[in-house]
Every structure is written in C-alpha cells, then in structure tokens.
XYZ file of C-alpha atoms in Angstrom:
748
model
C -22.264 -8.733 0.188
C -22.868 -9.829 -3.267
C -19.615 -10.200 -5.099
C -19.388 -12.476 -7.344
C -16.618 -14.859 -7.434
C -15.025 -17.324 -10.034
C -16.356 -20.473 -10.443
C -14.590 -23.131 -8.307
C -16.755 -26.463 -9.207
C -14.818 -29.465 -9.214
C -13.875 -30.581 -12.769
C -15.305 -34.269 -13.069
C -15.414 -36.731 -16.009
C -15.395 -40.504 -16.617
C -11.623 -40.467 -17.434
C -10.745 -38.419 -14.330
C -8.989 -40.653 -11.501
C -10.313 -40.421 -7.994
C -7.378 -38.619 -6.408
C -8.033 -35.642 -9.138
C -11.773 -35.377 -8.023
C -10.683 -35.334 -4.419
C -7.904 -32.694 -5.100
C -10.422 -30.315 -6.586
C -12.992 -30.944 -3.921
C -10.283 -29.921 -1.422
C -9.353 -26.668 -3.748
C -12.979 -25.679 -3.676
C -13.309 -26.181 -0.022
C -10.386 -24.337 0.517
C -11.101 -21.452 -1.544
C -8.590 -22.374 -4.512
C -10.524 -22.056 -7.797
C -9.611 -24.860 -10.171
C -10.687 -22.801 -13.108
C -10.358 -19.473 -14.091
C -11.229 -17.203 -17.374
C -8.336 -15.648 -19.001
C -8.224 -12.013 -20.470
C -9.308 -13.105 -23.699
C -12.603 -14.944 -22.105
C -11.081 -18.074 -22.467
C -11.432 -21.066 -19.718
C -8.221 -22.233 -18.106
C -7.691 -25.065 -15.770
C -5.075 -24.811 -12.866
C -2.183 -27.082 -13.490
C -2.320 -30.067 -10.995
C 0.988 -29.631 -9.686
C 0.831 -25.820 -9.135
C -2.582 -26.671 -7.348
C -0.904 -29.261 -5.061
C 2.014 -26.725 -3.976
C -0.620 -23.974 -3.406
C -2.529 -26.402 -1.034
C 0.654 -27.502 0.743
C 1.570 -24.234 1.396
C -1.745 -23.432 2.771
C -1.336 -26.317 5.169
C -3.347 -28.986 3.393
C -1.733 -32.190 2.616
C -2.751 -33.520 -1.058
C 0.030 -35.271 -2.188
C -2.200 -38.633 -2.322
C -5.767 -39.715 -1.824
C -5.341 -40.277 1.867
C -3.644 -37.006 2.121
C -6.603 -35.305 0.243
C -9.141 -37.061 2.531
C -7.387 -36.080 5.735
C -7.182 -32.315 4.676
C -10.890 -32.648 3.714
C -11.748 -33.963 7.302
C -9.623 -31.335 8.809
C -11.489 -28.422 7.043
C -14.971 -30.078 7.789
C -13.920 -30.252 11.369
C -14.056 -26.513 11.567
C -17.817 -26.432 10.449
C -18.526 -29.326 12.848
C -21.133 -28.819 15.648
C -19.643 -26.702 18.450
C -16.973 -25.034 16.316
C -16.428 -21.454 16.737
C -13.769 -19.435 15.437
C -12.185 -16.983 17.488
C -13.467 -13.865 15.951
C -16.805 -13.554 14.394
C -17.755 -9.955 12.612
C -21.017 -8.354 12.642
C -22.774 -5.234 11.406
C -24.073 -2.450 14.183
C -28.085 -2.925 14.333
C -28.189 -5.697 12.707
C -28.615 -9.392 13.456
C -25.230 -11.132 13.755
C -25.150 -14.633 12.306
C -23.392 -17.398 13.800
C -21.867 -20.698 12.110
C -24.772 -22.519 11.028
C -23.394 -25.862 12.370
C -22.396 -24.201 15.749
C -25.689 -25.861 17.457
C -26.374 -22.564 19.346
C -29.868 -22.196 18.543
C -31.809 -21.117 21.501
C -29.130 -20.768 23.860
C -28.552 -17.627 26.219
C -25.006 -15.741 25.996
C -23.265 -12.891 27.277
C -21.696 -9.835 25.536
C -18.890 -7.648 27.214
C -19.158 -4.757 25.361
C -15.560 -2.843 24.920
C -17.104 0.177 26.774
C -17.705 -1.871 30.112
C -21.347 -2.639 29.843
C -22.394 -6.017 29.652
C -25.380 -7.576 27.890
C -27.505 -11.033 28.208
C -28.997 -12.288 25.034
C -30.790 -15.138 23.680
C -29.768 -16.624 20.342
C -32.454 -17.122 17.886
C -34.264 -20.833 17.886
C -35.411 -21.410 14.402
C -33.923 -24.424 13.345
C -34.797 -23.745 9.851
C -32.306 -20.540 9.814
C -28.897 -20.169 11.183
C -28.530 -19.280 14.380
C -28.325 -15.050 15.203
C -27.478 -12.877 17.928
C -29.963 -9.783 18.209
C -28.609 -6.441 16.841
C -26.024 -4.999 18.924
C -26.041 -1.013 18.819
C -22.330 -0.454 19.856
C -19.558 -0.729 17.488
C -16.188 -2.157 18.886
C -14.324 -5.601 19.664
C -16.630 -7.143 22.418
C -16.314 -10.436 24.285
C -18.814 -12.961 23.354
C -19.384 -15.740 26.095
C -21.371 -18.765 25.043
C -21.476 -22.286 25.560
C -18.007 -22.633 27.230
C -16.506 -20.419 24.458
C -14.763 -16.969 24.700
C -14.278 -15.338 21.238
C -14.184 -11.557 20.211
C -17.276 -10.514 18.607
C -16.031 -7.309 16.129
C -19.161 -5.142 15.642
C -18.721 -2.738 12.447
C -20.338 0.213 11.082
C -22.207 -0.312 8.004
C -19.613 1.465 6.140
C -16.343 3.207 6.491
C -15.573 6.419 7.294
C -15.931 8.291 4.222
C -14.868 11.375 2.190
C -17.983 13.018 2.960
C -17.798 12.295 6.662
C -14.277 14.066 6.595
C -15.338 16.885 4.469
C -18.561 18.121 5.329
C -17.767 19.346 9.238
C -15.293 21.612 7.033
C -18.023 23.007 5.125
C -17.135 21.177 1.776
C -18.693 18.841 -0.550
C -15.620 18.164 -2.710
C -12.129 18.495 -2.199
C -8.827 18.141 -3.974
C -5.430 16.603 -2.921
C -1.898 16.256 -3.866
C 0.111 13.049 -4.500
C 3.811 12.822 -3.914
C 6.770 10.265 -3.795
C 8.134 10.917 -0.652
C 11.260 9.844 -1.215
C 11.716 12.162 -4.221
C 11.092 15.182 -2.214
C 14.166 17.512 -1.764
C 15.583 19.304 0.946
C 18.534 20.796 -0.804
C 19.460 23.660 1.986
C 17.896 25.263 4.862
C 20.586 27.835 4.849
C 22.066 28.464 1.149
C 25.699 28.917 2.316
C 26.031 25.394 4.070
C 24.526 22.804 1.990
C 25.339 20.279 4.675
C 22.033 20.902 6.323
C 20.606 19.289 3.258
C 19.064 15.793 2.695
C 21.890 13.802 1.359
C 19.960 12.344 -1.579
C 16.641 10.963 -0.335
C 13.478 12.858 0.551
C 12.546 12.472 4.291
C 9.526 13.258 6.971
C 10.447 16.953 7.352
C 9.963 17.461 3.585
C 6.484 15.688 3.767
C 5.653 18.172 6.553
C 6.855 21.035 4.741
C 4.798 19.920 1.732
C 1.502 19.245 3.654
C 1.617 22.855 5.220
C 2.275 24.310 1.616
C -0.676 22.136 0.253
C -2.837 23.378 3.031
C -2.372 26.725 2.329
C -3.080 26.346 -1.179
C -6.484 24.959 -0.067
C -5.994 20.895 -0.565
C -7.879 18.856 1.857
C -5.231 16.159 1.743
C -1.834 14.805 0.845
C -1.452 11.189 -0.562
C 2.062 9.811 -0.034
C 4.025 6.940 -1.232
C 4.259 3.815 0.990
C 6.506 4.387 4.144
C 6.733 0.754 5.236
C 9.953 -0.503 6.510
C 12.460 -1.750 4.077
C 15.784 -3.363 4.528
C 18.286 -1.264 6.398
C 21.024 -3.860 5.619
C 20.216 -3.774 1.985
C 19.138 0.133 1.125
C 19.456 -0.789 -2.724
C 16.027 -2.500 -2.650
C 14.134 0.670 -3.135
C 10.501 -0.320 -4.144
C 8.346 1.052 -1.424
C 5.737 -1.643 -2.769
C 8.083 -4.604 -1.860
C 8.723 -3.771 1.736
C 10.203 -5.997 4.672
C 7.342 -5.110 7.122
C 3.738 -3.177 6.562
C 3.623 -2.873 10.680
C 6.467 -0.671 10.845
C 8.128 2.514 8.996
C 11.049 3.103 6.553
C 13.857 4.193 8.765
C 15.622 5.748 5.667
C 12.769 8.466 5.355
C 14.013 9.923 8.791
C 15.315 13.619 8.774
C 18.791 13.555 10.654
C 18.397 17.159 11.256
C 15.236 16.766 12.965
C 16.593 14.459 15.776
C 18.844 16.978 17.774
C 18.691 19.974 15.495
C 21.002 20.956 12.579
C 23.720 21.787 14.615
C 23.925 17.976 15.445
C 23.597 17.067 11.815
C 26.533 19.555 10.887
C 28.446 18.120 13.753
C 28.139 14.363 12.569
C 29.209 15.405 9.093
C 32.104 17.229 10.341
C 33.319 14.443 12.626
C 32.774 12.039 9.503
C 35.490 14.210 7.432
C 35.857 15.910 4.036
C 34.983 12.472 2.385
C 31.480 12.388 4.296
C 30.899 15.887 3.436
C 31.574 15.486 -0.122
C 29.250 12.158 -0.318
C 26.576 14.260 1.138
C 26.695 16.881 -1.285
C 27.425 14.656 -4.406
C 24.407 12.403 -3.557
C 22.265 15.482 -2.489
C 22.984 17.049 -6.139
C 21.922 14.080 -8.089
C 18.807 14.091 -10.324
C 18.105 10.291 -9.484
C 18.431 8.705 -6.125
C 21.444 6.370 -5.678
C 19.572 4.301 -3.097
C 22.619 1.956 -2.338
C 24.825 4.954 -1.696
C 22.558 7.434 -0.423
C 20.771 4.885 1.961
C 24.120 3.708 3.305
C 25.289 7.358 4.049
C 21.924 8.322 5.623
C 22.286 5.205 7.886
C 25.937 6.066 8.828
C 24.613 9.761 9.950
C 21.787 7.949 11.993
C 24.272 5.822 13.688
C 26.382 9.033 14.541
C 23.363 10.887 15.795
C 21.959 7.936 17.853
C 25.379 7.900 19.486
C 24.877 11.574 20.414
C 21.539 10.832 21.547
C 22.991 8.377 23.989
C 25.269 10.671 25.699
C 23.916 13.849 25.432
C 20.192 13.048 26.257
C 21.177 10.450 28.813
C 20.128 12.847 31.715
C 16.765 13.862 29.914
C 14.188 12.404 31.547
C 11.206 13.433 29.401
C 13.178 12.079 26.289
C 14.200 8.836 27.701
C 10.744 8.358 29.208
C 9.110 8.824 25.628
C 11.504 6.360 24.007
C 10.876 3.906 26.744
C 6.879 4.365 26.333
C 7.424 3.889 22.635
C 8.992 0.767 23.127
C 6.362 -0.585 25.380
C 3.537 0.545 23.471
C 5.139 -1.158 20.319
C 5.464 -4.799 22.365
C 6.904 -7.652 20.979
C 6.321 -7.268 17.447
C 8.448 -4.181 17.391
C 11.373 -5.583 19.357
C 11.006 -8.794 16.704
C 11.551 -6.240 13.970
C 14.442 -4.531 15.469
C 15.907 -7.849 16.028
C 15.518 -8.599 12.380
C 17.031 -5.542 11.334
C 19.943 -5.993 13.993
C 20.580 -9.333 12.522
C 20.536 -8.650 8.946
C 23.144 -5.867 9.694
C 25.221 -8.579 11.426
C 24.969 -10.834 8.900
C 25.916 -8.222 6.049
C 28.778 -7.049 7.836
C 30.199 -10.390 8.628
C 29.921 -11.621 5.247
C 27.120 -13.821 5.469
C 24.941 -14.472 2.722
C 21.249 -13.614 2.252
C 21.319 -10.938 5.154
C 17.977 -9.964 4.262
C 16.022 -13.407 3.969
C 15.507 -14.994 7.123
C 14.693 -18.369 5.237
C 18.321 -18.712 4.595
C 19.431 -18.217 8.254
C 19.259 -21.740 9.380
C 17.551 -23.455 12.021
C 19.049 -20.946 14.599
C 17.521 -17.997 12.986
C 13.991 -19.387 11.932
C 11.941 -17.226 14.277
C 12.614 -14.615 16.715
C 12.027 -16.767 19.783
C 14.871 -19.491 19.189
C 17.373 -19.489 21.774
C 19.907 -18.367 19.584
C 18.245 -15.528 18.466
C 17.345 -14.686 22.230
C 20.868 -14.775 22.704
C 21.965 -12.490 19.787
C 19.646 -10.090 21.334
C 21.400 -9.710 24.524
C 24.503 -9.938 22.875
C 23.894 -7.094 20.237
C 21.533 -5.043 22.565
C 22.962 -1.873 21.507
C 22.265 -2.426 17.851
C 18.864 -3.805 18.587
C 18.369 -0.499 20.499
C 19.534 1.415 17.434
C 16.760 0.283 15.338
C 14.210 0.814 17.789
C 15.369 4.424 17.954
C 14.939 4.764 14.383
C 11.457 3.480 14.545
C 10.712 5.938 17.108
C 11.987 8.764 15.128
C 10.246 7.884 12.052
C 7.051 7.737 14.032
C 7.706 10.848 15.739
C 8.429 12.760 12.391
C 5.472 11.093 10.584
C 3.147 12.378 13.422
C 4.589 15.810 13.177
C 3.861 16.018 9.417
C 0.245 14.494 10.013
C -0.219 17.318 12.740
C 0.977 20.025 10.391
C -1.565 19.263 8.006
C -4.514 19.451 10.452
C -3.132 22.177 12.059
C -3.057 23.957 8.695
C -6.702 23.371 7.826
C -6.375 19.899 6.008
C -9.915 18.178 6.546
C -8.179 14.540 6.179
C -4.273 15.494 6.136
C -2.114 12.678 5.045
C -3.394 9.670 3.090
C -1.137 6.307 3.696
C -0.397 3.512 1.151
C -0.796 0.076 2.227
C 1.110 -2.154 -0.072
C -0.469 -5.486 -1.187
C 2.100 -7.490 0.230
C 5.458 -7.711 2.014
C 8.836 -9.557 1.109
C 8.452 -13.321 2.128
C 12.126 -13.139 3.537
C 11.351 -9.840 5.564
C 10.584 -8.872 9.031
C 7.063 -9.243 9.008
C 6.779 -12.762 7.505
C 9.581 -13.721 10.088
C 7.597 -12.675 12.876
C 4.007 -13.656 11.991
C 4.892 -16.969 9.966
C 1.783 -18.828 11.241
C -0.649 -16.187 9.450
C 1.555 -16.333 6.033
C 0.944 -18.479 3.103
C 4.603 -19.757 3.140
C 6.052 -20.701 -0.229
C 3.705 -18.621 -2.207
C 3.827 -15.145 -4.035
C 1.183 -12.678 -5.242
C 1.156 -11.812 -8.859
C -1.529 -11.628 -11.893
C -2.287 -14.265 -14.560
C -1.245 -13.202 -18.153
C -2.962 -10.831 -19.863
C -2.648 -8.308 -22.651
C -0.462 -6.074 -21.221
C 1.639 -8.762 -19.401
C 1.288 -11.673 -21.764
C 3.775 -13.771 -19.485
C 1.959 -12.912 -16.300
C 3.165 -11.159 -13.325
C 5.042 -12.284 -10.190
C 5.361 -9.468 -7.848
C 7.290 -11.486 -5.244
C 5.420 -10.565 -2.465
C 4.103 -12.630 0.041
C 0.248 -12.846 1.288
C -1.544 -13.936 4.265
C -3.100 -17.366 4.199
C -6.987 -16.871 4.419
C -7.454 -20.111 6.375
C -4.766 -18.955 8.946
C -6.544 -15.444 9.201
C -9.505 -17.246 10.279
C -8.058 -19.575 12.850
C -6.026 -16.702 14.455
C -8.916 -14.445 14.724
C -7.172 -11.830 12.209
C -4.604 -10.766 14.694
C -1.941 -10.150 12.070
C -4.340 -8.495 9.734
C -5.766 -6.295 12.303
C -2.137 -5.252 13.589
C -1.312 -4.219 10.084
C -4.518 -2.250 9.355
C -3.817 -0.290 12.839
C -0.319 0.319 11.917
C -1.383 1.974 8.617
C -4.250 3.791 9.770
C -2.348 5.410 12.591
C -0.061 7.037 9.657
C -2.579 9.869 8.871
C -6.250 10.594 8.278
C -6.797 8.205 5.475
C -5.672 4.780 3.699
C -5.241 3.792 0.043
C -5.383 0.215 -0.291
C -3.252 -1.157 -3.059
C -4.949 -3.743 -5.134
C -7.897 -3.887 -3.277
C -9.342 -6.653 -5.140
C -6.829 -8.792 -3.138
C -9.773 -8.586 -0.334
C -11.714 -10.900 -2.823
C -9.164 -13.157 -4.469
C -5.611 -13.120 -5.096
C -3.493 -14.795 -7.840
C -1.011 -16.986 -5.953
C 1.695 -18.779 -7.256
C 4.392 -21.225 -5.914
C 7.769 -19.943 -4.959
C 9.894 -19.749 -8.108
C 7.046 -20.789 -10.510
C 5.986 -18.707 -13.611
C 3.103 -16.451 -13.180
C 1.040 -18.704 -15.461
C 1.345 -21.499 -12.837
C -0.655 -19.725 -10.240
C -4.387 -19.913 -9.067
C -7.070 -17.639 -7.715
C -7.376 -17.967 -3.809
C -10.624 -16.518 -2.322
C -10.192 -14.312 0.862
C -12.654 -13.772 3.409
C -14.112 -10.514 1.837
C -17.125 -9.928 4.210
C -14.922 -10.231 7.685
C -12.152 -8.077 6.054
C -13.997 -5.140 4.954
C -15.953 -5.026 8.130
C -12.528 -4.941 9.891
C -11.395 -1.993 7.840
C -14.722 -0.199 8.286
C -14.249 -0.308 12.113
C -10.905 0.506 12.113
C -11.625 3.360 9.891
C -14.156 4.881 12.450
C -11.776 4.220 15.286
C -9.271 6.285 13.509
C -11.662 8.776 11.782
C -9.838 7.965 8.431
C -11.085 7.654 4.969
C -10.414 4.506 2.977
C -9.601 4.455 -0.845
C -9.349 1.119 -2.605
C -7.117 0.705 -5.718
C -9.572 -1.188 -8.255
C -7.869 -0.931 -11.166
C -7.723 -3.889 -13.425
C -10.151 -6.746 -14.212
C -12.778 -6.184 -11.632
C -14.979 -9.302 -10.971
C -18.730 -8.710 -11.207
C -20.311 -7.056 -8.376
C -17.091 -6.310 -6.460
C -17.513 -2.331 -7.252
C -20.894 -2.203 -5.758
C -19.478 -4.146 -2.784
C -16.861 -1.364 -2.488
C -19.256 1.294 -2.886
C -21.684 0.054 0.095
C -18.827 -0.549 2.357
C -17.590 3.114 1.856
C -14.676 2.473 0.219
C -13.870 4.807 -2.473
C -12.603 3.387 -5.711
C -10.185 5.328 -8.191
C -10.721 6.538 -11.507
C -8.089 7.453 -13.765
C -8.407 9.648 -16.638
C -6.463 7.487 -19.256
C -9.006 5.025 -18.438
C -12.574 7.081 -18.562
C -13.368 6.168 -22.112
C -16.186 4.344 -24.198
C -16.413 3.614 -27.825
C -17.029 7.348 -28.434
C -13.988 8.434 -26.755
C -13.267 10.036 -23.449
C -15.915 10.335 -20.933
C -17.278 13.991 -19.971
C -16.758 14.877 -16.339
C -20.181 14.398 -15.441
C -20.206 10.671 -16.580
C -17.339 9.912 -13.823
C -18.803 8.342 -10.548
C -19.357 9.954 -7.358
C -18.296 7.321 -5.328
C -14.860 6.996 -6.519
C -11.720 9.207 -6.389
C -10.993 11.225 -9.584
C -7.241 11.293 -10.492
C -5.114 12.331 -13.739
C -2.485 9.541 -13.421
C -0.888 7.154 -10.887
C 2.776 6.314 -10.190
C 2.692 3.443 -12.658
C 1.003 5.259 -15.404
C 2.387 8.146 -17.813
C 2.086 11.806 -16.601
C -0.245 13.869 -18.498
C 2.888 15.851 -20.124
C 4.589 12.373 -20.810
C 1.429 10.906 -22.209
C 0.746 13.730 -24.697
C 4.492 14.175 -25.615
C 4.915 10.112 -26.037
C 7.525 9.919 -23.439
C 6.174 6.615 -22.190
C 6.033 4.857 -25.673
C 9.393 5.801 -26.140
C 10.501 4.015 -23.086
C 8.278 0.828 -23.607
C 9.842 0.477 -27.122
C 13.244 0.737 -25.473
C 12.398 -1.750 -23.089
C 10.473 -4.318 -25.533
C 7.078 -3.759 -24.293
C 5.301 -2.481 -27.472
C 4.122 -5.748 -29.352
C 2.694 -3.418 -32.397
C 5.838 -1.381 -32.880
C 6.734 2.398 -31.977
C 5.052 3.783 -35.146
C 1.829 2.087 -34.714
C 1.547 3.020 -31.212
C 2.326 6.497 -32.064
C -0.331 6.766 -34.448
C -2.649 5.190 -32.093
C -1.527 7.711 -29.380
C -2.007 10.618 -32.200
C -5.765 9.520 -31.961
C -6.167 9.494 -28.636
C -4.765 12.635 -28.243
C -7.225 14.029 -30.807
C -10.075 12.394 -28.875
C -9.107 13.970 -25.303
C -8.554 17.090 -27.001
C -12.201 17.015 -28.411
C -13.349 16.193 -24.862
C -11.453 18.990 -23.640
C -12.770 21.393 -25.960
C -16.430 20.233 -25.608
C -16.357 20.610 -21.898
C -14.983 24.427 -21.867
C -11.419 23.357 -20.693
C -9.415 24.018 -23.813
C -9.781 25.943 -27.190
C -8.199 26.188 -30.418
C -6.904 23.384 -32.724
C -5.010 20.422 -31.224
C -1.754 21.350 -29.955
C 0.993 19.597 -32.147
C 3.930 17.885 -30.204
C 6.872 16.235 -31.860
C 7.543 12.670 -30.821
C 10.605 12.730 -28.388
C 13.827 11.249 -29.219
C 14.938 8.323 -27.176
C 17.605 10.408 -25.394
C 14.955 12.987 -24.651
C 12.454 10.483 -23.418
C 15.083 9.075 -20.995
C 16.422 12.352 -19.699
C 15.693 13.457 -16.320
C 13.315 16.244 -15.407
C 15.275 19.587 -15.159
C 12.449 21.949 -16.237
C 8.900 22.133 -16.904
C 7.266 20.664 -19.942
C 7.112 22.114 -23.241
C 4.079 24.836 -24.208
C 2.055 22.209 -26.000
C 2.309 19.890 -23.053
C 1.554 22.638 -20.688
C -1.564 23.513 -22.368
C -2.908 19.878 -22.494
C -1.678 19.739 -18.544
C -3.494 22.661 -17.790
C -6.871 21.482 -19.362
C -6.372 17.944 -18.081
C -6.468 19.103 -14.491
C -9.533 21.483 -15.115
C -11.189 18.380 -16.600
C -10.565 16.170 -13.746
C -11.380 18.784 -11.085
C -14.886 19.133 -12.740
C -15.860 15.448 -12.045
C -18.502 14.813 -9.443
C -16.099 12.938 -7.282
C -15.623 13.969 -3.700
C -12.055 13.888 -4.068
C -9.709 14.940 -7.002
C -6.236 13.857 -6.911
C -3.208 15.275 -8.739
C 0.274 14.058 -8.681
C 3.128 16.525 -7.981
C 4.414 15.789 -11.376
C 1.281 17.084 -13.141
C 1.274 20.082 -11.186
C 4.986 20.806 -12.270
C 4.233 19.459 -15.759
C 6.842 16.855 -15.671
C 7.114 14.119 -18.356
C 8.842 11.220 -16.369
C 6.482 8.756 -14.288
C 7.600 7.389 -10.816
C 7.627 3.493 -12.088
C 7.408 1.447 -15.008
C 5.950 -1.849 -14.302
C 7.603 -4.797 -14.511
C 11.028 -3.246 -14.992
C 13.951 -2.672 -12.622
C 16.485 -1.334 -15.520
C 17.088 0.657 -17.358
C 14.153 2.797 -16.374
C 14.716 4.586 -13.167
C 12.092 3.084 -10.986
C 11.503 4.925 -7.591
C 14.535 7.016 -8.067
C 13.262 10.402 -9.547
C 13.605 13.449 -7.401
C 11.664 16.781 -7.619
C 13.767 19.037 -9.924
C 13.477 21.661 -7.006
C 13.527 22.015 -3.434
C 10.515 21.431 -1.484
C 9.700 25.084 -0.389
C 10.232 25.867 -4.081
C 7.684 23.510 -5.647
C 5.199 26.051 -6.268
C 7.440 28.919 -7.199
C 6.521 29.004 -10.813
C 3.668 30.817 -12.105
C 2.470 27.630 -13.895
C 2.247 25.584 -10.537
C 0.701 28.306 -8.637
C -2.078 28.765 -11.324
C -2.867 25.278 -11.511
C -3.379 24.625 -7.704
C -5.435 28.004 -7.989
C -7.447 26.725 -10.641
C -7.905 23.532 -8.329
C -8.885 25.594 -5.337
C -11.922 27.461 -7.316
C -12.957 24.111 -8.731
C -12.793 21.942 -5.673
C -13.136 24.262 -2.931
C -10.698 24.999 -0.001
C -9.219 28.173 1.394
C -6.073 29.800 -0.106
C -3.885 31.149 2.719
C -1.474 33.838 1.697
C 2.204 33.274 2.913
C-alpha cells in the first residue's frame, strides 16, 4: 500500500505557544491533517477551533495543555509494549506484520483457522525488524492466541473478486450493464382494466426484478441500482438514497405491496380503504414526479393493512411464521434496534413530539436502545416493532428474488448494490452504533471550483480510532449487509477509505479538516468480504484523487469509474483505446447530465436558474458548443458517427425544467447513439449505461447541492417497466451494446 497522504507535519515557529505545538502533535498522532492544499494548489491551515472540535469528537480532549498531554499519552499507550488491537489484518501467503511495539519477537502462538484447523507458529525473532507471523494460506477470520491475548486475525486475498473473475466463467472478457434509479421504475398496471394493481407512485423491488430479467434477456451481465438503504418511515419526505438512516438495513418504502400476499390482497386493502384511498393510489401513480411525502405515507398505510392480513390469515402457516422467526433470529440485536428506532420514531411523530427522526433530541430516556425506558417502550409497543421487523423481512425477500431472477436469467454478476458514504447522525445506525461513530462530525468536501463554499453532506462517519479499538465490528456488519444485496457493490466516494473531510456539526464546510482512515485494513476487509460473497467491487473515485491512490485501488482489485465527460486531455476527448482497463466505463452518473441533456444544454439552463454558473449562461453555452464539437470530432474519428455536427437549439427554461414525456429529439438521439457506442468500445471490463441514456432522456436524477426547485430523486421513468425497451431506438441501442460487449440476446 503506497497511497500518498497529505502532509500532516506539526506547524512550529518561534511565536507559536506550547499549547499549539501540542495540539498539532495530537492532531498528527490522531490522523487529522493540520495543513491541506486547496483546489488552487494553495496551502491552507486548519482553524484551531475547528481542529479542537474535531479532536474532541474523536474522543481526544484538547482544551488546554494538560488535556493535550493526556490525550497524547492515551494514544501512545495503544502503541506501548504488550498492546494488541482486537483485530489484525494480513494477506494470504504473505508474512503478517504485528505491531512493532508488541514485544512478541520469538514467541510461539496458536492460530485457530475458521475452517477448524489449528496452527502452531513461531513469531520472527529479528529485533531489528517488526515481529511477523509466517504466511498463512487460508483466507478467513481466524483466532490468534498469543501472550495471553485472543484476537481476530483477518487473512484476506491479495485482491478483491474482480470483474474478470465474474465474467470469465461465463465465457466473457467484457460485459455491459444497465444502471437504474430503482424508486423511479414504474409498475403502472398488471391488468390494464384494474389500475389498483399498480405501484401507487414509487418504484419497488418487483419492478427491479422485472427489469433484471429484461436486461439479462438483452445480454447484460449486471444491473446497477441506486442505494436501497433504510430511510425514515416516520418522515418519508426525506428521499435522498445517499442520506439514509442506516446502511445496515433496507428501505421499507421499496417493498411491493402486491408481492406480500398477492394482487388480490393488495386490491382488498385498497377497497377497504375506500374510494379516497383508491383515488390517491391512482393519482400518485399517474404523477410524473414522485411525491415522496404523500406516496410514502400511502404505501406505508397499505403495508400496515397487509401486515394485519398476514397476522390473521397466515397465523397458522408454520412455514411462513418459521421463516419470519428465522429472519429475526439471524438479524439479532441490530435488527431489533432498527425496528425499535422506527417504532419510536413513528410514536413520536403521531404524538406530536418534535424531532421524531433524530435520536439526539429524544432526551436521556432515548439515548440508546438499551435504556430502561426504551426496553419498556419495546414491550409496550411490541406490535409496532414487529411491523417494522416484518417490513425488513419482506424487503430482504423481495430483493433476494430480484438477484435470483438476474442470476437465473444468465447474468454473470446480477445486481450491483450502492454503498452510501455515510448515514444520518440522527438515524438508526448512529443510534445503535454510537461508540464507533465520530459523534458531532459530518462528512463534506472543502471549497473547490465547483463548490466555492465547500460542501456539507450532513452525513455521519465512523471514527477511525474507534474502528481500530472495536475490531472493525460495525464496519464489517455494514459491508456484509451491502454485499448480501447482490453480486457487486459500488462504494460511493471510495476516497473516504483513505481520508474524509470532516467538519463540526453546524459549521461551514470550510471549517473542516482531512481525517486519515486505516486504508490498508479497510481494503483488506473489503477484499475478504468480496471473495466470501463472490461479489465485485467498484469504487466511485471521481474528484481530487490523492497521488498513488488509484494504483492502490487497482492493486486491490477495486475497479474505478471513468465518465465520458471527464475523459479528456488538452486536445479533446480521449479515444476509447486510451481509457483504462481496470476501471468501468460509463456515459454519465446520477449526479451528472444525461447524454441528451448534456448535448442539448438542459443542465446549463438548470444551473443558470439555480445560480450555479459563475460565468453566465451565454458563456457556458458557448463553451458547451466547443465541447460538443470536440466530442463529435472524436465520435467521427472513431467511426461511431458521420457527417457534420448535429445542431441543436438551446432549450428554453421551461423546456429545460419539463419532465421527460418522450424520447429526445433527433439531433440528441444521434449523439446518444454514438456516445453509447463510443463508451462500449473502451477496453474496460464493464460498460455501464444508465436507463436514461438508453431511452435518450434529457433530465438527470440529481443536481448536487440542491433540494429545490430541481426535483432531485423524484423523476420517474416515462413508461411502465415492461415497456422500457419497446421502442425501436431503445432496442437498437441495447443490441449495439450486446454486439460490442458480448452477451446472449434471448428473444422473448
């Protein structure tokens, strides 16, 4: 591992007081960078107040000289002779370094492998080198017994399970995938005459299952989906899938009501709800944008009625009741804590209690799941807790069916899950895993050219110190929950494995600092879980990448992401042959313009409306015209387009803000066709194309940094899921992808 880190040397000088030196020494020792270099290559120094707030949040007192000394001593004790952390990582077939100050040179130890075998090993005795265990050839989580200590020894493969590992057994060298915003998939009607069987305004796991089968039939090897992390049932209006309550569990609003007890049961609960409920169902279903607050509340109301039916009609079904009980037992205390959080949030919301979805405002009685008051609440409201356990069970079953459908249909990978960079500090995960979290800090980004004020994403993060002290338990639980969702995982902002920009709660984004994370350990645990689940790993590495970090990802088998818009040099767009093999190739992402939107300038009109264009709309449009010409030249030179540059009139503000009701106009469609072929021609093992580009749509899913008036995370597909590929243009694009990238086309 050779990823470079930011300089963290303490700042000294004749005028610097002793307390400042100690503060900087403490920050350096804790992995908090005192200095950083901004987007303009200018050195910056972290504000002292911000530095103290960050260190305090990491559990290191630093208000004065004595505090700093005590905190330094605390950290130094963890490197003292005889100290061993609860978990150590190593690499298969390589010697395993032990802590340099552990004092274990020459000692014998026992390793109990997780396959049941036992090894007696001798630790290296060269005092001039750190002590090492001999190489171990079995990957897994083993027990190391040495010098009176018992700890976990995680031996990982040298790299993750890669795209090549997944594709080659299927006879493929390169594959392609679709990417979908799951919530935006439509299920308008299973029976045209009875619209009550539709989705009621939000996509669900059954639509995902349908799309997986369709994509597989067209030759796709994977289907990448938006995050399905648990959100806030008591506040369905909080819709960003990248700002979840918990990354350990699933979004109950994505459960398909009709898949629980059948379509007849869904029709029954709607009928019992009366004409008003049926009318709301049809109105929400017909909307072009998701009304999260109303549609979420409507779906939850349906799910409550279906749960009541399940309790009565399935009470004697031993198989169903046994499966539900087994799910609860497997989920253990963490699952019950999440259900308790949801139940208590619901109670607070319905009883007019403020901050229903922020446990930090619940007072001493609600500060963690095990307070006497919360235990009593769980007993008194056992039915509500059971309801939320039921929702998690249904979500897990339906998601598993979607993955099974993908694999049964021939996909080499299947679903690719999306792991958000953090979870809300007031949510379920932070509530039940407080000792591992950096309380009082949020994740963001420092000021740069795109965001001059910086960014505060409002997400909580693990404390790197607590991760080591707790043996990465919460981190592993999260990884396993995400890997279980499919055949691959996309890690959002994978740069966070190396460092995160953390800022004190409520502070401006410029008042943060880079905090270093244990990259080597975290990558090894990812590799180990990747092989245990036979799932590929993709890291979203867009942005300012520290020197050497890309090489570390490549060596670890984590595929990066290369986006068409950014694959340029001073001469123009790079030809497909110049794209790397180790990263996936994509036309665009959910945070960027679609191909049709970029070509027509829809994104520029939106950004002008929102005040995001520093140079003004006319200048931005002139620059886009040059960019279009450069891209068209590259498309023509590579044989994916011909003729003069297709001209397109800049859209009006009204046109730019309109929803997608039809496919893009002809000039955009020609550009979309060529761009998809261009990306498909790259040597990347996997090319991923969003549904929006397959359909030639102009609107993007999310405009970063904005919640209104841009309808972030609200756009729905223009047609029912089974009809997504009905048009000639869509089927032609998918067929060209299949021919360029491989995969069998199964005629329906």
